[in-house]
Tab-separated table of C-alpha atoms in Angstrom:
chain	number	residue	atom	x	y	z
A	1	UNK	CA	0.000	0.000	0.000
A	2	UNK	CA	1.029	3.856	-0.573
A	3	UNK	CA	0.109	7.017	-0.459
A	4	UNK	CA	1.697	10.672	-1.056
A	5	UNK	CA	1.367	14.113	0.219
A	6	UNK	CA	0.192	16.709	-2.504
A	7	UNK	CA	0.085	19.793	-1.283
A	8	UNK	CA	-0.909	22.803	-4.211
A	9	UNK	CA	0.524	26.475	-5.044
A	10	UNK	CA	3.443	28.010	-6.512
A	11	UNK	CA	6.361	29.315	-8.359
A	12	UNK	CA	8.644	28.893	-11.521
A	13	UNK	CA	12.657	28.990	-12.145
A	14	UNK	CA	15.547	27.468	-12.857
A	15	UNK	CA	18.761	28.583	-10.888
A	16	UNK	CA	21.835	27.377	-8.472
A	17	UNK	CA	21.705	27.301	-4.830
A	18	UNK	CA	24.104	30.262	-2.533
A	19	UNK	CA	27.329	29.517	-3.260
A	20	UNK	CA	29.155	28.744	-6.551
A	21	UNK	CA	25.832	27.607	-9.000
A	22	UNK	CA	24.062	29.344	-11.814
A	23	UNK	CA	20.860	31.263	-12.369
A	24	UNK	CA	19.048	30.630	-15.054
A	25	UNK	CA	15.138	32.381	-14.846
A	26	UNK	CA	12.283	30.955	-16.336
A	27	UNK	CA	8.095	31.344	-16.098
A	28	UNK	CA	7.362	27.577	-15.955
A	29	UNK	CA	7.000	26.077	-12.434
A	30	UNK	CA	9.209	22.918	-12.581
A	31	UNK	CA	9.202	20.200	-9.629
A	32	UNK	CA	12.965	19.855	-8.211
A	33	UNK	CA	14.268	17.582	-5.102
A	34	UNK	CA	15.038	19.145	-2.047
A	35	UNK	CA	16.844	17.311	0.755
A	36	UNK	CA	15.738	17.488	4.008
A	37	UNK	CA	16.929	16.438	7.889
A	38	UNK	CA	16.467	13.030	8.867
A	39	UNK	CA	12.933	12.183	9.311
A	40	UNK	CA	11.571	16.143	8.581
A	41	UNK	CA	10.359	15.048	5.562
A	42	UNK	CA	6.586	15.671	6.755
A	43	UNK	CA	7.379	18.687	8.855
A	44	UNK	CA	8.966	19.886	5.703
A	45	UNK	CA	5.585	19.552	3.169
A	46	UNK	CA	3.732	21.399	5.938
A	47	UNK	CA	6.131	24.502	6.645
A	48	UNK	CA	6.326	24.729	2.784
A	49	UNK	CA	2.536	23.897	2.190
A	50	UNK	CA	2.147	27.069	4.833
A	51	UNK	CA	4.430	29.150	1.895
A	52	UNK	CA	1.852	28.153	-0.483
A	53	UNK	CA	4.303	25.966	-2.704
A	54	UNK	CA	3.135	23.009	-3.989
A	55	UNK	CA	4.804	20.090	-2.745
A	56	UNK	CA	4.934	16.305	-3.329
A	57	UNK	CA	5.901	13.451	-0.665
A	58	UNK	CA	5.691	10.084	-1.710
A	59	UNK	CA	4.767	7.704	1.084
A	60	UNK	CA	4.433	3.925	1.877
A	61	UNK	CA	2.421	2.168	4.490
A	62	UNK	CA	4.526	-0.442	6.446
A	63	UNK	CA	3.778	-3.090	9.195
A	64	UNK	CA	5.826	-2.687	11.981
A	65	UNK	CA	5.569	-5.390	14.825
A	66	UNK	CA	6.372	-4.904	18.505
A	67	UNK	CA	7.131	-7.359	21.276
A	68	UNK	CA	3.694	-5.321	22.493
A	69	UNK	CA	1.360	-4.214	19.348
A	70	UNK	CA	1.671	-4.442	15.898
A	71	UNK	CA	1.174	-0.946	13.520
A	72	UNK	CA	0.194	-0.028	10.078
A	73	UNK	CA	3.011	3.173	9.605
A	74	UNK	CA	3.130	5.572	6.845
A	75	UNK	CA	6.416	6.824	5.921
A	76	UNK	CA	8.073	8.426	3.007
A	77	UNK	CA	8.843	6.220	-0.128
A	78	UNK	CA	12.727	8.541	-0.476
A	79	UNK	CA	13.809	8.875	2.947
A	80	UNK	CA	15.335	12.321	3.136
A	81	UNK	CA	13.923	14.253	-0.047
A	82	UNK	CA	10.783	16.065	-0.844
A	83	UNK	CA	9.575	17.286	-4.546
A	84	UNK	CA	8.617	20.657	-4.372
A	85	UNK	CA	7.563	22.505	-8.002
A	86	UNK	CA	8.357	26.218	-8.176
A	87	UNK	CA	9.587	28.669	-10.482
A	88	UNK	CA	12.844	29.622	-10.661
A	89	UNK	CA	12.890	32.835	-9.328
A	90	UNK	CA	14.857	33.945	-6.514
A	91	UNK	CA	12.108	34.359	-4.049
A	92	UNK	CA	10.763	31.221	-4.334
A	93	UNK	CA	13.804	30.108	-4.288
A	94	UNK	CA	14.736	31.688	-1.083
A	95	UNK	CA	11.134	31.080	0.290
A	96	UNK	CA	12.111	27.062	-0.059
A	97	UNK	CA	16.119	27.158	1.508
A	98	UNK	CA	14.552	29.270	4.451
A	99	UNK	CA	12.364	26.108	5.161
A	100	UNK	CA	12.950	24.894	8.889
A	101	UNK	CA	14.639	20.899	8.360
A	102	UNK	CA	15.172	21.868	4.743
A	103	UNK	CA	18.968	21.336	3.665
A	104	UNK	CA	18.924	22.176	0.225
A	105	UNK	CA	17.874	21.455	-3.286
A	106	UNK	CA	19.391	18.389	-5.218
A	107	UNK	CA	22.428	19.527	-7.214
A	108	UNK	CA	24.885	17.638	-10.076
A	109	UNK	CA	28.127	19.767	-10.560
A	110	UNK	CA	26.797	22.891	-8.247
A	111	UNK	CA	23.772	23.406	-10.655
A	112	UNK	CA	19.785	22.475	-9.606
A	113	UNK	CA	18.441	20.295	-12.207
A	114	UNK	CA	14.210	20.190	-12.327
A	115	UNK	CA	12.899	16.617	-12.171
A	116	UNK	CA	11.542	16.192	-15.307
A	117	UNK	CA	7.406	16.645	-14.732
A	118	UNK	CA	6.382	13.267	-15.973
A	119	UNK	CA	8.665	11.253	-13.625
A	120	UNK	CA	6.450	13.080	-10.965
A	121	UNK	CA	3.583	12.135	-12.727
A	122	UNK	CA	4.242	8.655	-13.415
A	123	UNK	CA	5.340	8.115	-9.399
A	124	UNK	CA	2.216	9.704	-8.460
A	125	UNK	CA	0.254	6.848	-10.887
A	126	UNK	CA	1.985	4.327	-9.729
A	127	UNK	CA	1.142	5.141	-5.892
A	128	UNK	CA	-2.353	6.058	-7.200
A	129	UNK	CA	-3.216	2.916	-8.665
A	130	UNK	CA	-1.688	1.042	-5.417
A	131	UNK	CA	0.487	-0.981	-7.858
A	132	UNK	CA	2.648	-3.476	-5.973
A	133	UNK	CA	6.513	-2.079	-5.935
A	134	UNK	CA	9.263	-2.785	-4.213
A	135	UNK	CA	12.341	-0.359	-3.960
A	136	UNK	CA	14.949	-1.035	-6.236
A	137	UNK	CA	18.968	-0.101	-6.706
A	138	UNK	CA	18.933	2.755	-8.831
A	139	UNK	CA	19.588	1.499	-12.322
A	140	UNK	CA	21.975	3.354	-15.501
A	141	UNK	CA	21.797	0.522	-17.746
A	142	UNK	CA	19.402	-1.577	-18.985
A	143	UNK	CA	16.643	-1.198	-21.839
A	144	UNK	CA	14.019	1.781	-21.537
A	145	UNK	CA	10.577	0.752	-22.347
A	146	UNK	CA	7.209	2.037	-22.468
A	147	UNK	CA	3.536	0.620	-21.155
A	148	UNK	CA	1.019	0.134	-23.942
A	149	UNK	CA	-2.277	-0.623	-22.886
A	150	UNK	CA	-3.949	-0.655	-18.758
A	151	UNK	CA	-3.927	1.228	-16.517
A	152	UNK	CA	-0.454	1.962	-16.741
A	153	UNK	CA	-0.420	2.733	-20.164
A	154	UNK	CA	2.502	5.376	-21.396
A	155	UNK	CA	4.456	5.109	-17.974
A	156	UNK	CA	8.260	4.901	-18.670
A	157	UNK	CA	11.116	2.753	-17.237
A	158	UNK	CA	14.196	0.454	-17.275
A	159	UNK	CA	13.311	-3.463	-18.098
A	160	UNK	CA	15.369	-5.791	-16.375
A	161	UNK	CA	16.644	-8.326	-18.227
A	162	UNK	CA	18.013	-10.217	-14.631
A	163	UNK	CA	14.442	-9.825	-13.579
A	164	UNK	CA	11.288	-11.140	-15.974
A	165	UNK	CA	8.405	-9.365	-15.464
A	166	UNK	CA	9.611	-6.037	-13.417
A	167	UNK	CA	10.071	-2.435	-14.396
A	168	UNK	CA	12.243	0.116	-13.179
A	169	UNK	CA	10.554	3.393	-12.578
A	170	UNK	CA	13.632	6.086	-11.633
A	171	UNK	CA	13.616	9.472	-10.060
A	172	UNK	CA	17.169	10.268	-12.097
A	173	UNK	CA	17.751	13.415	-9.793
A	174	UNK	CA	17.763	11.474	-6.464
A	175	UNK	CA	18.763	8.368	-7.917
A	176	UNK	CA	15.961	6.257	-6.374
A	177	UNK	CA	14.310	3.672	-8.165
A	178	UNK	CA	11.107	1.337	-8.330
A	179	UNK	CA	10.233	-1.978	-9.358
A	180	UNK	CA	7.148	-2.885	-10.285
A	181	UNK	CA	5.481	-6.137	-11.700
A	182	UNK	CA	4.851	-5.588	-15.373
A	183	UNK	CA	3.164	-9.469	-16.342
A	184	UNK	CA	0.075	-9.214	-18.405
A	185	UNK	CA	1.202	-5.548	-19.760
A	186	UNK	CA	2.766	-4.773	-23.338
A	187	UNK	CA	5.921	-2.912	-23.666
A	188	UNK	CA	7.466	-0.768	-26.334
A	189	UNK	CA	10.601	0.233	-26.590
A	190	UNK	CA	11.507	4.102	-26.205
């Protein structure tokens, strides 16, 4: 079972966080990682839900047994990071890194790279549609292929060839990954 946080509102940019990165502006919200403190991820979604920024947080339910009880937990799916879509101006900017628990947004080579929008989209399917997953390595090689037909039709991933029957579904700029069951579904390649 899963679940996410969705939280609606705000801004559009690209840019680099303080320090050595570059600013590049642009109108279009896009959705880019932000890493936060160990288990703040849901403190995080409500501070910046409370700065109107839309924010996503991927969660899974658990079972966790006790000598005493047993409990149904939800936690986040990507310990640690939060997908928040702004633009990339420099007060929303700002308005995210002043976000208590917040360390800072994903970076490759001191620049912020958006997560592309239909990654986001095809996590928040996949957690929509309670499709069994399990988490999975994050994978660079292997065959990308697309869904055709179902429910899952158009979502994206890497087949394994190790593994018959199960997708990959990566978030490239936190370099998590899913696997989910694919039997029954046609693929094409991409």
């Amino acid at each position: 079972m899963s679940g996410s946080y969705g939280i609606v509102a705000a801004g559009d940019a690209l840019w680099t966080q303080p320090g050595s990165q570059v600013v590049v502006e642009d109108s279009l919200p896009q959705w880019f990682a932000v890493q936060t403190r160990y288990r703040f991820e849901k403190k995080v979604v409500a501070l910046l839900n409370h700065k109107n920024c839309e924010v996503y947080l991927p969660l899974r339910t658990e079972h966790h047994s006790w000598s005493d009880r047993q409990k149904v937990v939800t936690i986040p799916l990507f310990p640690g990071y939060v997908f928040v879509r702004i633009d990339r101006s420099r007060e929303s900017r700002h308005a995210v890194l002043q976000t208590a628990g917040l360390l800072g947004f994903v970076t490759f080579g001191a620049t912020v790279i958006p997560v592309p929008t239909a990654q986001i989209e095809h996590l928040q399917l996949l957690l929509q549609k309670k499709v069994l997953f399990s988490l999975h390595p994050f994978a660079h090689i292997g065959q990308r292929v697309r869904i055709r037909g179902g429910c899952l039709h158009g979502l994206e991933g890497v087949l394994l060839q190790q593994e018959k029957g199960k997708l990959v579904v990566s978030i490239d700029s936190i370099q998590r990954s899913l696997a989910i069951e694919i039997r029954g579904y046609e693929l094409d390649l991409v």
